[in-house]
Coordinates of C-alpha atoms in Angstrom, one line a residue:
M1 CA 33.2 55.1 -34.9
L2 CA 31.1 55.2 -31.7
R3 CA 27.9 54.8 -33.7
S4 CA 29.3 51.8 -35.5
F5 CA 30.3 50.2 -32.2
Q6 CA 26.8 50.9 -30.7
G7 CA 25.2 49.4 -33.8
F8 CA 27.4 46.3 -33.6
A9 CA 26.5 45.9 -29.9
I10 CA 22.8 46.1 -30.6
V11 CA 23.1 43.5 -33.3
L12 CA 24.9 41.2 -30.9
M13 CA 22.2 41.7 -28.2
L14 CA 19.5 40.9 -30.7
A15 CA 21.3 37.8 -31.9
S16 CA 21.6 36.7 -28.3
V17 CA 17.9 37.2 -27.7
L18 CA 17.1 35.2 -30.8
L19 CA 19.4 32.4 -29.8
V20 CA 17.7 32.1 -26.4
A21 CA 14.3 32.3 -28.0
C22 CA 15.2 29.6 -30.6
G23 CA 16.9 27.4 -28.0
P24 CA 15.4 24.1 -26.7
T25 CA 12.1 24.4 -24.9
P26 CA 12.4 23.5 -21.3
T27 CA 10.9 20.0 -20.4
P28 CA 7.8 20.5 -18.3
E29 CA 7.7 18.9 -14.9
P30 CA 6.6 15.3 -15.1
D31 CA 3.0 14.4 -14.4
Q32 CA 2.7 12.6 -11.0
V33 CA 0.6 9.4 -11.4
T34 CA -0.3 6.9 -8.7
L35 CA -1.2 3.4 -9.8
Q36 CA -3.0 1.1 -7.4
L37 CA -2.5 -2.6 -7.7
N38 CA -5.3 -5.0 -6.6
W39 CA -2.9 -7.5 -5.0
Y40 CA 0.5 -7.9 -3.5
H41 CA 3.5 -7.4 -5.7
E42 CA 3.9 -10.4 -8.1
A43 CA 4.3 -11.3 -11.8
E44 CA 0.8 -10.4 -12.8
F45 CA 1.9 -6.7 -12.7
A46 CA 5.0 -7.3 -14.7
G47 CA 4.1 -4.9 -17.5
Y48 CA 4.0 -1.9 -15.1
Y49 CA 7.2 -2.8 -13.3
V50 CA 9.1 -3.3 -16.6
A51 CA 7.7 -0.1 -18.1
E52 CA 8.9 1.8 -15.0
A53 CA 12.3 0.1 -15.0
Q54 CA 12.9 0.7 -18.7
G55 CA 12.0 4.3 -18.5
F56 CA 8.9 4.1 -20.7
Y57 CA 6.8 6.2 -18.3
A58 CA 9.6 8.7 -18.1
D59 CA 9.6 8.8 -21.9
E60 CA 6.0 10.0 -21.6
N61 CA 6.9 12.5 -19.0
I62 CA 5.2 10.6 -16.2
A63 CA 6.6 10.0 -12.7
L64 CA 4.9 6.8 -11.5
T65 CA 4.2 5.7 -8.0
I66 CA 3.0 2.1 -7.6
R67 CA 0.9 1.2 -4.6
E68 CA 0.7 -2.4 -3.5
G69 CA -2.7 -4.0 -3.0
G70 CA -3.8 -6.7 -0.6
L71 CA -6.7 -8.2 1.3
D72 CA -7.5 -4.9 3.0
V73 CA -7.2 -2.6 0.0
D74 CA -10.5 -1.4 -1.6
V75 CA -9.2 -0.6 -5.1
V76 CA -12.6 0.7 -6.2
Q77 CA -12.9 3.2 -3.4
A78 CA -9.2 4.2 -3.8
L79 CA -9.9 5.2 -7.4
L80 CA -13.3 6.8 -6.9
G81 CA -12.1 8.6 -3.8
R82 CA -9.2 10.1 -5.8
E83 CA -6.6 8.5 -3.6
V84 CA -5.0 7.2 -6.8
D85 CA -5.2 8.1 -10.5
I86 CA -5.5 4.7 -12.0
S87 CA -6.1 1.2 -10.7
V88 CA -5.9 -2.4 -11.6
F89 CA -9.2 -4.2 -11.1
G90 CA -10.3 -7.8 -11.3
S91 CA -13.5 -8.5 -13.0
A92 CA -15.2 -8.8 -9.6
E93 CA -14.2 -5.2 -8.7
Q94 CA -15.3 -3.8 -12.1
R95 CA -18.6 -5.6 -11.6
K96 CA -19.0 -4.1 -8.2
A97 CA -18.4 -0.6 -9.6
M98 CA -20.9 -1.1 -12.4
E99 CA -23.5 -2.5 -10.0
E100 CA -23.2 0.6 -7.9
G101 CA -23.6 2.9 -10.9
N102 CA -20.0 4.1 -10.7
Q103 CA -18.6 5.1 -14.1
T104 CA -15.2 3.3 -14.0
V105 CA -13.7 2.6 -17.4
A106 CA -11.4 -0.3 -18.3
L107 CA -8.6 0.8 -20.7
M108 CA -7.3 -2.7 -21.3
A109 CA -7.4 -6.2 -20.0
A110 CA -3.9 -7.5 -19.3
F111 CA -5.2 -11.1 -19.2
Q112 CA -7.3 -12.4 -22.1
I113 CA -7.7 -15.7 -20.2
S114 CA -8.2 -15.7 -16.4
P115 CA -5.1 -17.0 -14.5
R116 CA -7.4 -18.8 -12.1
V117 CA -6.9 -22.6 -12.3
L118 CA -7.7 -25.9 -10.8
F119 CA -4.7 -28.2 -10.8
A120 CA -3.7 -31.7 -9.8
L121 CA -0.5 -33.7 -9.6
A122 CA 0.4 -35.1 -13.0
D123 CA 0.2 -38.7 -11.8
S124 CA -3.4 -38.3 -10.7
G125 CA -4.7 -38.7 -14.2
I126 CA -6.9 -35.6 -13.8
Q127 CA -6.7 -33.5 -16.9
K128 CA -10.2 -32.1 -17.5
P129 CA -13.3 -31.2 -15.4
Q130 CA -15.0 -34.5 -16.1
D131 CA -12.1 -36.2 -14.3
L132 CA -13.1 -34.5 -11.0
V133 CA -16.1 -36.9 -10.5
G134 CA -15.5 -38.9 -7.3
R135 CA -12.3 -36.9 -6.5
R136 CA -11.6 -34.8 -3.4
V137 CA -11.5 -31.1 -4.5
A138 CA -10.1 -28.4 -2.2
I139 CA -12.6 -25.6 -1.4
K140 CA -10.9 -22.5 -0.2
S141 CA -13.8 -20.1 -0.3
E142 CA -17.3 -19.6 -1.6
G143 CA -15.9 -17.8 -4.6
W144 CA -13.8 -20.9 -5.6
R145 CA -16.8 -23.2 -4.9
Q146 CA -18.8 -21.2 -7.4
T147 CA -16.1 -21.3 -10.0
I148 CA -15.8 -25.1 -9.6
H149 CA -19.5 -25.6 -9.7
E150 CA -19.9 -23.5 -12.9
T151 CA -17.0 -25.2 -14.6
L152 CA -18.5 -28.6 -13.9
A153 CA -22.0 -27.5 -14.9
N154 CA -20.7 -26.2 -18.2
V155 CA -19.5 -29.7 -19.1
G156 CA -22.6 -31.5 -17.9
V157 CA -21.3 -32.7 -14.6
D158 CA -23.4 -32.4 -11.4
P159 CA -21.3 -30.7 -8.7
A160 CA -22.7 -33.2 -6.2
E161 CA -20.5 -35.8 -7.9
I162 CA -17.3 -34.4 -6.5
V163 CA -16.1 -34.6 -2.9
E164 CA -15.7 -31.2 -1.5
V165 CA -13.0 -30.7 1.2
E166 CA -12.9 -27.4 3.1
V167 CA -9.3 -26.2 3.4
K168 CA -7.3 -23.2 4.4
S169 CA -5.7 -21.4 1.5
D170 CA -2.1 -22.0 2.7
A171 CA -2.6 -25.8 3.3
I172 CA -1.3 -26.9 0.0
Q173 CA 0.7 -29.7 1.7
M174 CA -2.6 -31.6 1.7
L175 CA -2.2 -31.9 -2.1
Y176 CA 1.3 -33.3 -1.8
D177 CA 0.3 -35.7 1.0
G178 CA -2.6 -37.0 -1.0
D179 CA -5.3 -35.7 1.3
V180 CA -7.0 -33.9 -1.6
D181 CA -6.8 -34.6 -5.3
V182 CA -7.4 -31.1 -6.7
W183 CA -6.2 -27.7 -5.5
T184 CA -7.1 -24.2 -6.8
G185 CA -5.0 -21.1 -7.3
Y186 CA -3.5 -18.8 -9.9
V187 CA -1.3 -20.2 -12.6
H188 CA 1.6 -17.9 -11.7
D189 CA 1.5 -18.8 -8.0
E190 CA 0.4 -22.1 -6.4
P191 CA 1.2 -24.3 -9.4
V192 CA 4.6 -22.7 -9.6
E193 CA 5.1 -23.4 -5.9
T194 CA 4.1 -27.0 -6.5
Q195 CA 6.6 -27.4 -9.4
L196 CA 9.4 -26.0 -7.3
A197 CA 8.5 -28.5 -4.6
G198 CA 9.3 -31.2 -7.2
Y199 CA 5.9 -32.1 -8.6
D200 CA 4.6 -32.0 -12.1
V201 CA 1.0 -30.7 -12.4
N202 CA -1.9 -30.8 -14.8
L203 CA -3.8 -27.5 -15.2
I204 CA -7.5 -27.0 -15.8
F205 CA -8.5 -23.4 -16.8
P206 CA -12.1 -22.6 -16.0
G207 CA -11.8 -19.9 -18.6
D208 CA -11.5 -22.7 -21.2
Y209 CA -15.0 -23.8 -20.2
G210 CA -16.8 -20.5 -20.3
V211 CA -16.1 -19.5 -16.7
G212 CA -14.3 -16.4 -15.6
A213 CA -13.6 -13.2 -17.4
Y214 CA -11.0 -10.7 -18.4
E215 CA -8.6 -10.0 -15.5
G216 CA -6.0 -7.3 -14.9
L217 CA -8.3 -4.5 -16.0
L218 CA -6.5 -1.2 -16.0
C219 CA -9.2 1.3 -14.9
V220 CA -9.8 5.0 -14.6
S221 CA -12.8 7.1 -13.6
Q222 CA -14.9 8.5 -16.4
E223 CA -14.0 12.0 -15.1
T224 CA -10.3 11.3 -15.5
L225 CA -10.7 9.9 -19.0
E226 CA -12.6 13.0 -20.1
Q227 CA -10.5 15.6 -18.3
N228 CA -7.0 14.1 -18.8
S229 CA -7.3 12.0 -22.0
D230 CA -3.8 13.0 -23.1
L231 CA -2.2 11.8 -19.8
V232 CA -4.2 8.6 -20.1
A233 CA -3.0 8.1 -23.7
R234 CA 0.6 8.6 -22.6
F235 CA 0.2 6.2 -19.7
M236 CA -1.3 3.6 -21.9
R237 CA 1.5 3.9 -24.5
A238 CA 4.1 3.3 -21.8
T239 CA 2.2 0.4 -20.2
L240 CA 1.7 -1.5 -23.5
R241 CA 5.4 -1.0 -24.3
G242 CA 6.1 -2.5 -20.8
W243 CA 3.9 -5.6 -21.4
Q244 CA 5.4 -6.1 -24.9
Y245 CA 8.9 -5.9 -23.5
A246 CA 8.1 -8.3 -20.6
I247 CA 6.7 -10.8 -23.1
E248 CA 9.8 -10.6 -25.3
H249 CA 12.3 -10.7 -22.4
P250 CA 10.7 -12.9 -19.7
D251 CA 13.9 -13.6 -17.7
E252 CA 14.8 -9.9 -17.6
A253 CA 11.2 -9.2 -16.5
A254 CA 11.6 -11.8 -13.8
E255 CA 14.6 -9.9 -12.4
V256 CA 12.6 -6.7 -12.3
I257 CA 9.7 -8.5 -10.5
A258 CA 12.2 -9.9 -7.9
K259 CA 13.0 -6.4 -6.9
W260 CA 9.4 -5.7 -6.0
D261 CA 8.8 -9.2 -4.5
P262 CA 12.1 -10.3 -2.9
D263 CA 10.3 -13.0 -0.8
H264 CA 10.2 -15.4 -3.8
S265 CA 13.2 -16.7 -5.7
L266 CA 14.3 -15.6 -9.1
E267 CA 13.4 -19.1 -10.4
F268 CA 9.9 -18.7 -9.1
H269 CA 9.5 -15.4 -10.9
Q270 CA 10.9 -16.9 -14.1
L271 CA 8.4 -19.7 -14.0
A272 CA 5.6 -17.3 -13.1
M273 CA 6.4 -15.2 -16.2
R274 CA 6.4 -18.1 -18.5
A275 CA 3.0 -19.3 -17.1
L276 CA 1.4 -15.9 -17.6
I277 CA 2.6 -15.0 -21.1
P278 CA 0.2 -17.2 -23.0
L279 CA -2.7 -15.6 -21.1
V280 CA -1.5 -12.1 -22.0
D281 CA -0.5 -12.7 -25.6
T282 CA -2.9 -15.3 -27.0
G283 CA -2.1 -14.5 -30.6
E284 CA -5.7 -13.3 -31.1
G285 CA -5.9 -9.5 -31.2
A286 CA -3.8 -6.9 -29.7
I287 CA -2.3 -7.1 -26.2
G288 CA -4.7 -5.6 -23.8
S289 CA -7.7 -5.9 -26.1
I290 CA -11.3 -6.4 -24.9
K291 CA -13.9 -7.8 -27.3
A292 CA -17.4 -6.3 -27.1
D293 CA -19.3 -9.6 -27.3
Q294 CA -17.3 -11.2 -24.5
W295 CA -17.5 -8.1 -22.3
Q296 CA -21.3 -8.0 -22.7
R297 CA -21.6 -11.7 -21.9
V298 CA -19.5 -11.4 -18.8
F299 CA -21.2 -8.3 -17.5
A300 CA -24.7 -8.9 -19.1
D301 CA -26.6 -8.3 -15.9
V302 CA -25.0 -4.9 -15.2
Y303 CA -24.1 -3.8 -18.8
D304 CA -25.3 -0.3 -19.9
P305 CA -24.7 0.5 -23.6
E306 CA -24.5 4.2 -22.8
H307 CA -21.8 3.4 -20.2
P308 CA -20.3 0.1 -21.2
G309 CA -17.4 0.2 -18.6
Y310 CA -14.6 -0.1 -21.1
T311 CA -12.9 1.6 -24.1
M312 CA -10.5 0.4 -26.7
Q313 CA -9.4 3.8 -28.0
F314 CA -5.9 3.4 -26.6
V315 CA -5.2 -0.2 -27.6
K316 CA -3.6 -0.5 -31.0
G317 CA -5.4 -2.6 -33.6
E318 CA -8.7 -2.4 -31.8

């Protein structure tokens, strides 16, 4: 009888061990990832905010920290100095990295069309670059001057035919008061502000005239891509889900953005989202895609075929 009991106990013990062994595998600790933005919190980063809010990064076992950018933040140095794991670059920052021989790799371009715009009040009659002849155009910086000159040159207009007015970037009241005819900015910012002030606007996208480049480049170092490709793939899956969700639910996305940028109204964020969506989802190619010929055109003077500065291995359909 004792032997039978001992045998039964051994069977129970073995069964318990097997149950434990066959039980669910403990979830590993999430990977800590820091994302550096290249500007202050606003709608242009909607895909990341939404992916975080919807738990898409958590689904990929990623714990995300988002660092705000700004005028004094060097996003290239933050990435190369390993202060952050991944960073949003503008085309200017990627160009800087490529010029200096740094192997940063763009995983996607959030914006197929640059959100940089020239705009005028609707009753001005200004609708295209040719209409700027003889008009007073606000010049905020040398960068904007170059954008305006290139846009005009590409349609056969001599930049000397416009009236340049040096302005401060926050002096948009000059447009409302009629002191200038054309202002510059980003489609999700200054034009939205103007609409909320009660004015209809006409937009001119330099990108429609061959000026500008991909924007919202999500970049990693070549080292990170090679050593942590699985983590990069998971991050990209979550990010693309975030952008797709934001596009399909713009008002919900606006509510999420408002939590990151409470200084603007919900209506501002709603209008900003609607302004950005056509630049993200153009209907041509997958969201985030980068076309080889366009990339080479934009970065022709710094392009190296052995280190092109981008990859499409994580964007579906590319």
